[in-house]
JSON list of C-alpha atoms in Angstrom, two decimals:
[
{"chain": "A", "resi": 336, "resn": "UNK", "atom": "CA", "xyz": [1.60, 0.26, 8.08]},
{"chain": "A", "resi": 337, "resn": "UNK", "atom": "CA", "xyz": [-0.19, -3.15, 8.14]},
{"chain": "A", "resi": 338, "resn": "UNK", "atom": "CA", "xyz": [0.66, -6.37, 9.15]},
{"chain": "A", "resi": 339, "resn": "UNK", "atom": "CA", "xyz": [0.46, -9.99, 9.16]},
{"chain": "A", "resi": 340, "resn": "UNK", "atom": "CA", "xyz": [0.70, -12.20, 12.14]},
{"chain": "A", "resi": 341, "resn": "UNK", "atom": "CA", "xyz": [0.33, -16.03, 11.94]},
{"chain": "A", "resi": 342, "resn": "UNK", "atom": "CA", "xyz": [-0.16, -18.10, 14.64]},
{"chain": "A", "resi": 343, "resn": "UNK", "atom": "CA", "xyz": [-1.14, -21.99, 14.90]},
{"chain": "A", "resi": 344, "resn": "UNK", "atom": "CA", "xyz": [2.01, -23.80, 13.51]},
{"chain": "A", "resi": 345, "resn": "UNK", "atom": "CA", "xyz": [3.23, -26.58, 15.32]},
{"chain": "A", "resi": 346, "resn": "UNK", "atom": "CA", "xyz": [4.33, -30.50, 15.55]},
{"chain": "A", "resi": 347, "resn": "UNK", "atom": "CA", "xyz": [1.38, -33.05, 14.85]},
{"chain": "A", "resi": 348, "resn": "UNK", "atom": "CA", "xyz": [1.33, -36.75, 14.03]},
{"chain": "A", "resi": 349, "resn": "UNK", "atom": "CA", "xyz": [0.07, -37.80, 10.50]},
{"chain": "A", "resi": 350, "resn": "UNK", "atom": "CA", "xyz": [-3.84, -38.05, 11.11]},
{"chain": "A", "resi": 351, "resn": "UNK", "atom": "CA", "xyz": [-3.64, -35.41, 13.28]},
{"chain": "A", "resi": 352, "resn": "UNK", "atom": "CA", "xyz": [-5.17, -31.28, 13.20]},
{"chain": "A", "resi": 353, "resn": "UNK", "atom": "CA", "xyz": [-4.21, -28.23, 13.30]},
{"chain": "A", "resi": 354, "resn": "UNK", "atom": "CA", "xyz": [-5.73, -24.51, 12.84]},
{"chain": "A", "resi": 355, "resn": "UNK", "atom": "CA", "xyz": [-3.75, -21.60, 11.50]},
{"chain": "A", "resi": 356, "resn": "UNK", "atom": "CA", "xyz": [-4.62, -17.79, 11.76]},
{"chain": "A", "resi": 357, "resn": "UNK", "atom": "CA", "xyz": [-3.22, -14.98, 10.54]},
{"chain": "A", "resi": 358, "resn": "UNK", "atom": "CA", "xyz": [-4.62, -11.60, 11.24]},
{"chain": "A", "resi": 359, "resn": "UNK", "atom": "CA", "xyz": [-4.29, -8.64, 9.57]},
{"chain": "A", "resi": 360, "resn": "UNK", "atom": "CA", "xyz": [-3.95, -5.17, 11.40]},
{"chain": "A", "resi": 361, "resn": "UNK", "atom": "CA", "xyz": [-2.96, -1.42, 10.94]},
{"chain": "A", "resi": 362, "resn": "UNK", "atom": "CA", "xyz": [-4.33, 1.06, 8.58]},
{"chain": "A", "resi": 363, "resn": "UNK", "atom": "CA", "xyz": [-7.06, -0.78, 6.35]},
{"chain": "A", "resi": 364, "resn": "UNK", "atom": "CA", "xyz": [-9.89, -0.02, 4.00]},
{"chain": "A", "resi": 365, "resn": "UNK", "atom": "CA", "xyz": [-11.30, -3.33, 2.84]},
{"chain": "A", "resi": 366, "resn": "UNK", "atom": "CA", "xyz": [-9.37, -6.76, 2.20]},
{"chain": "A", "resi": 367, "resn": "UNK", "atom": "CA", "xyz": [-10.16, -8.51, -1.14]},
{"chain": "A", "resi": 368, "resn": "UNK", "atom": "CA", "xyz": [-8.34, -11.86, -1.30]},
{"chain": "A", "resi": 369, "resn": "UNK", "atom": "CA", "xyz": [-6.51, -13.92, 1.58]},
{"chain": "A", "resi": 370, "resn": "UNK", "atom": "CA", "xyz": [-4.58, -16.92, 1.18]},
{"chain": "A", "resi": 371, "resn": "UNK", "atom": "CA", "xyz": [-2.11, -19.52, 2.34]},
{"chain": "A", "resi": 372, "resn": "UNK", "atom": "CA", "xyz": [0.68, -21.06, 0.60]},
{"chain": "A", "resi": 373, "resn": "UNK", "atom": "CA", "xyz": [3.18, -23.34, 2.09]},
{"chain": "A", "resi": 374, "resn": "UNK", "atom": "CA", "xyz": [6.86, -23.69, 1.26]},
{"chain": "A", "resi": 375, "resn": "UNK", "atom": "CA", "xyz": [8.62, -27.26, 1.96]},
{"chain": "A", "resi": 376, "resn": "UNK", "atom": "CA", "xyz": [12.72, -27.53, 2.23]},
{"chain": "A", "resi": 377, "resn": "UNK", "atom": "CA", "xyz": [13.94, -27.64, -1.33]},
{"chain": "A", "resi": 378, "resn": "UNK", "atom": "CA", "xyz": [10.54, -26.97, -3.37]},
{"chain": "A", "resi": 379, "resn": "UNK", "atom": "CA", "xyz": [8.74, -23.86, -4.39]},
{"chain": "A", "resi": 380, "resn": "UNK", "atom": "CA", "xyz": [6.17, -22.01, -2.97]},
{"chain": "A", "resi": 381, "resn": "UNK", "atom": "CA", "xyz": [3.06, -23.22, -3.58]},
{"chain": "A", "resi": 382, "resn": "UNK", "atom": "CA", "xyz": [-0.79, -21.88, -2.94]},
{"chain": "A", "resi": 383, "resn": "UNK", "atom": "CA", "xyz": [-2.62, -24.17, -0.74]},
{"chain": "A", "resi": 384, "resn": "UNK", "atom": "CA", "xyz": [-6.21, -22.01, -0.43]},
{"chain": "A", "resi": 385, "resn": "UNK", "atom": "CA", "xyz": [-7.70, -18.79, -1.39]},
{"chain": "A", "resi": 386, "resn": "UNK", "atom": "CA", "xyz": [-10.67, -17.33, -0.52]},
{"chain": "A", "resi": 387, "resn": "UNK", "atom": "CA", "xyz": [-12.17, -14.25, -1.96]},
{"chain": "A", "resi": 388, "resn": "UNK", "atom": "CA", "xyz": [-13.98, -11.20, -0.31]},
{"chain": "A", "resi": 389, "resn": "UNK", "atom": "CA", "xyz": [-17.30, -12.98, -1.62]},
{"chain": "A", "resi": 390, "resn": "UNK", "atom": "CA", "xyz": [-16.56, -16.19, 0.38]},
{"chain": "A", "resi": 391, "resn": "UNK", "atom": "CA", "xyz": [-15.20, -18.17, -2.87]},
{"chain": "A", "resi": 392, "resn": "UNK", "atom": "CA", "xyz": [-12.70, -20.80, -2.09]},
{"chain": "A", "resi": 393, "resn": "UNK", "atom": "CA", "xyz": [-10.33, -22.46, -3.66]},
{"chain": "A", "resi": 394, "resn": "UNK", "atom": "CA", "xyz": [-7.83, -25.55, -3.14]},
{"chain": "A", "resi": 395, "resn": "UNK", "atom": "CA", "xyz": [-4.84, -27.29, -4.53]},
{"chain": "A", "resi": 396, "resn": "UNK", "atom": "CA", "xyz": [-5.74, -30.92, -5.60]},
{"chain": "A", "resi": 397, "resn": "UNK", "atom": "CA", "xyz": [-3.25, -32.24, -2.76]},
{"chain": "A", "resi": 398, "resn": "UNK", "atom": "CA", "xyz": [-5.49, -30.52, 0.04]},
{"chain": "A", "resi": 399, "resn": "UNK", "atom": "CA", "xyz": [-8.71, -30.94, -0.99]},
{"chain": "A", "resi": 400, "resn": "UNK", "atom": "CA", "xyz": [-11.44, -32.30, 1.07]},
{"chain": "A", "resi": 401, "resn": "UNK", "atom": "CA", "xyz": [-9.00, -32.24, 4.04]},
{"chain": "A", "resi": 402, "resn": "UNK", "atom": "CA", "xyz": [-8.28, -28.33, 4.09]},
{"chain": "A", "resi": 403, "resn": "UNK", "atom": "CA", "xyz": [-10.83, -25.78, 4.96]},
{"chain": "A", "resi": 404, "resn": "UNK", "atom": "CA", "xyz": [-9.80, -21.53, 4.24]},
{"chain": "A", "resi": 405, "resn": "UNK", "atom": "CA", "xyz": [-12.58, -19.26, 5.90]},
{"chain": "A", "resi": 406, "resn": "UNK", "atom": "CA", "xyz": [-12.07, -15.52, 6.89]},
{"chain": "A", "resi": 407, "resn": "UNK", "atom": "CA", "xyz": [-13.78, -13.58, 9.42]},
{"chain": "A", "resi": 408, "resn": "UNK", "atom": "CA", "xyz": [-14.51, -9.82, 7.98]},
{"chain": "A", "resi": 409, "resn": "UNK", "atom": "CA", "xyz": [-15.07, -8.32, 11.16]},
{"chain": "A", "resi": 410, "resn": "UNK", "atom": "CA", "xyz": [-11.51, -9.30, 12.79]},
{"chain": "A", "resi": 411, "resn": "UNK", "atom": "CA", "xyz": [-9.81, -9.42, 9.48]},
{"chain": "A", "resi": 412, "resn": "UNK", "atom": "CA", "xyz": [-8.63, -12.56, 9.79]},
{"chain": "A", "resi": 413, "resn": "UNK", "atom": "CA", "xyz": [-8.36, -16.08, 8.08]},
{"chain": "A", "resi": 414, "resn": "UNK", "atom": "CA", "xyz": [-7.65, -19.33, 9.10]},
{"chain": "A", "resi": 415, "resn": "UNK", "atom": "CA", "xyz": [-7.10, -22.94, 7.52]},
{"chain": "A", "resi": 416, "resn": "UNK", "atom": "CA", "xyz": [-8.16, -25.82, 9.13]},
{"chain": "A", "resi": 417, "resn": "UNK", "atom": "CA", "xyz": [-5.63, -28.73, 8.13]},
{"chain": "A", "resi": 418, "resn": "UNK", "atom": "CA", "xyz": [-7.47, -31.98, 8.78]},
{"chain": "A", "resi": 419, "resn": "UNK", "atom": "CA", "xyz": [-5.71, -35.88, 8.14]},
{"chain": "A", "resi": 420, "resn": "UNK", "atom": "CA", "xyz": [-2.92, -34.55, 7.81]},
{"chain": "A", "resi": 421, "resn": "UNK", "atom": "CA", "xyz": [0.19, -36.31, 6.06]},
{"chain": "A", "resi": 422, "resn": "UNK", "atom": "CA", "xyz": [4.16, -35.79, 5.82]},
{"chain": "A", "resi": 423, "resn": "UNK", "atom": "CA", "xyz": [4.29, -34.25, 2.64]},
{"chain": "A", "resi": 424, "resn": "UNK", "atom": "CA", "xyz": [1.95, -31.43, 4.38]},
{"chain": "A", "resi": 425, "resn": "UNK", "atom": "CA", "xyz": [5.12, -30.73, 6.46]},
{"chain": "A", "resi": 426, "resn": "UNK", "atom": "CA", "xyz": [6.59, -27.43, 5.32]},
{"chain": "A", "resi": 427, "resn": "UNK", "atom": "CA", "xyz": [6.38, -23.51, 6.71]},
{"chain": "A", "resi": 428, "resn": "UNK", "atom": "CA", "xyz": [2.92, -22.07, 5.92]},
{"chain": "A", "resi": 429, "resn": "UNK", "atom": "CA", "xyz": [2.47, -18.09, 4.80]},
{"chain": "A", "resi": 430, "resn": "UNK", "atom": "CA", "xyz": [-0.49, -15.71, 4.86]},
{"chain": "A", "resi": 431, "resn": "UNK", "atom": "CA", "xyz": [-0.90, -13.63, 1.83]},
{"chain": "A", "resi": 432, "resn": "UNK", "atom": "CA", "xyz": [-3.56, -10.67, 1.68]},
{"chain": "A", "resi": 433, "resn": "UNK", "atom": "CA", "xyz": [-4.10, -8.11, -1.07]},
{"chain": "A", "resi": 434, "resn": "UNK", "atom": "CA", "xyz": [-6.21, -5.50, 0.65]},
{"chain": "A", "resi": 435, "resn": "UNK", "atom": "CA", "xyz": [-6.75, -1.09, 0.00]},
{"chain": "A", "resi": 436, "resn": "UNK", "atom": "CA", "xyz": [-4.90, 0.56, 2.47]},
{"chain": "A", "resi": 437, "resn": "UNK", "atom": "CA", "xyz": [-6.66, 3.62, 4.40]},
{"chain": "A", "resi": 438, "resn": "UNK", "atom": "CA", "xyz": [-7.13, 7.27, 3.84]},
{"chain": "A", "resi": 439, "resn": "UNK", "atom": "CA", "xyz": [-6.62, 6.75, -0.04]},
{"chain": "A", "resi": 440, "resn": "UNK", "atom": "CA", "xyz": [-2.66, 5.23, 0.28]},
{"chain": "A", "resi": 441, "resn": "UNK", "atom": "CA", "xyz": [-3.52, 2.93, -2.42]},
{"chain": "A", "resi": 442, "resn": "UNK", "atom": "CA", "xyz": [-3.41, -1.12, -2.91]},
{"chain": "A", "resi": 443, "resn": "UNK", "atom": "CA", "xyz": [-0.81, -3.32, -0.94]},
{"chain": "A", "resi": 444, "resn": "UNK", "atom": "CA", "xyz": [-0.04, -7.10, -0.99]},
{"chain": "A", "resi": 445, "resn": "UNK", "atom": "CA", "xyz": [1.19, -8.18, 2.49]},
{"chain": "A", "resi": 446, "resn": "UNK", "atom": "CA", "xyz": [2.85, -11.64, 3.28]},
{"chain": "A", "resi": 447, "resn": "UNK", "atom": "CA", "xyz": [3.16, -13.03, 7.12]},
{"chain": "A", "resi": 448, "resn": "UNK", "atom": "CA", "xyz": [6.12, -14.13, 8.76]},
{"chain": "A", "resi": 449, "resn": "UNK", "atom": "CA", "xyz": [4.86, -17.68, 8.18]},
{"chain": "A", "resi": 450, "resn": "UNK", "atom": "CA", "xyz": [4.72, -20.39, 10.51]},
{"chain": "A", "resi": 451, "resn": "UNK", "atom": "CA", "xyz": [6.15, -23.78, 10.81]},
{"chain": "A", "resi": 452, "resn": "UNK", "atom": "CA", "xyz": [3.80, -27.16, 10.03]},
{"chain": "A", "resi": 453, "resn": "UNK", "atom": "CA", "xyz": [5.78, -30.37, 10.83]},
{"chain": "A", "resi": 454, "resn": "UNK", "atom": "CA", "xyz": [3.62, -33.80, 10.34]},
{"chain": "A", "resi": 455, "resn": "UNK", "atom": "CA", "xyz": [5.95, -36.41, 12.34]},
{"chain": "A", "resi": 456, "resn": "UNK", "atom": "CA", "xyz": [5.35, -39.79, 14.26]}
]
């Protein structure tokens, strides 16, 4: 069994910071990508960041330069710094990892329980 578990989420004022985490646990051979998407009352689910196993990163156009993704191998875990950030950033924020499973059980995709961003004055 693996799992997700996000942590981070909380009430800022526009300007304002925050740092999510998720980190990954159970039964796992090697993670390839991790990511975050975010998912705002009434819209879809969009991808925020990625970052690969090789360190590669990418951003949607609406975060970039104020978003940072980065991973840490060793505790299997990633994180997004949210910098300046704005109302429209306000919605509830998901880990997503594709990863091999142990002991030869094969490829998984895993999702977090998610965790809620609200940008407020």
């Amino acid at each position: 069994q693996v799992q997700l578990v996000e942590s981070g989420g909380g009430l800022v004022q526009p300007g304002g910071s925050l740092r999510l985490s998720c980190a990954a646990s159970g039964s796992i051979f090697s993670i390839n990508g991790m990511r975050w998407y975010r998912q705002a009352p009434g819209k879809q689910r969009e991808l925020v960041a990625a970052v690969t196993s090789g360190g590669s990163t990418n951003y949607a156009d609406s975060v970039k330069g104020r978003f940072t993704i980065s991973r840490d191998n060793a505790k299997n875990t990633v994180y997004l710094q949210m910098n300046s950030l704005k109302p429209e950033d306000t919605a509830v924020y998901y880990c997503n990892v594709d990863l091999w499973r142990a002991w030869g059980a094969g490829h998984m995709d895993v999702w977090g329980q998610g965790t809620q961003v609200t940008v407020s004055s």
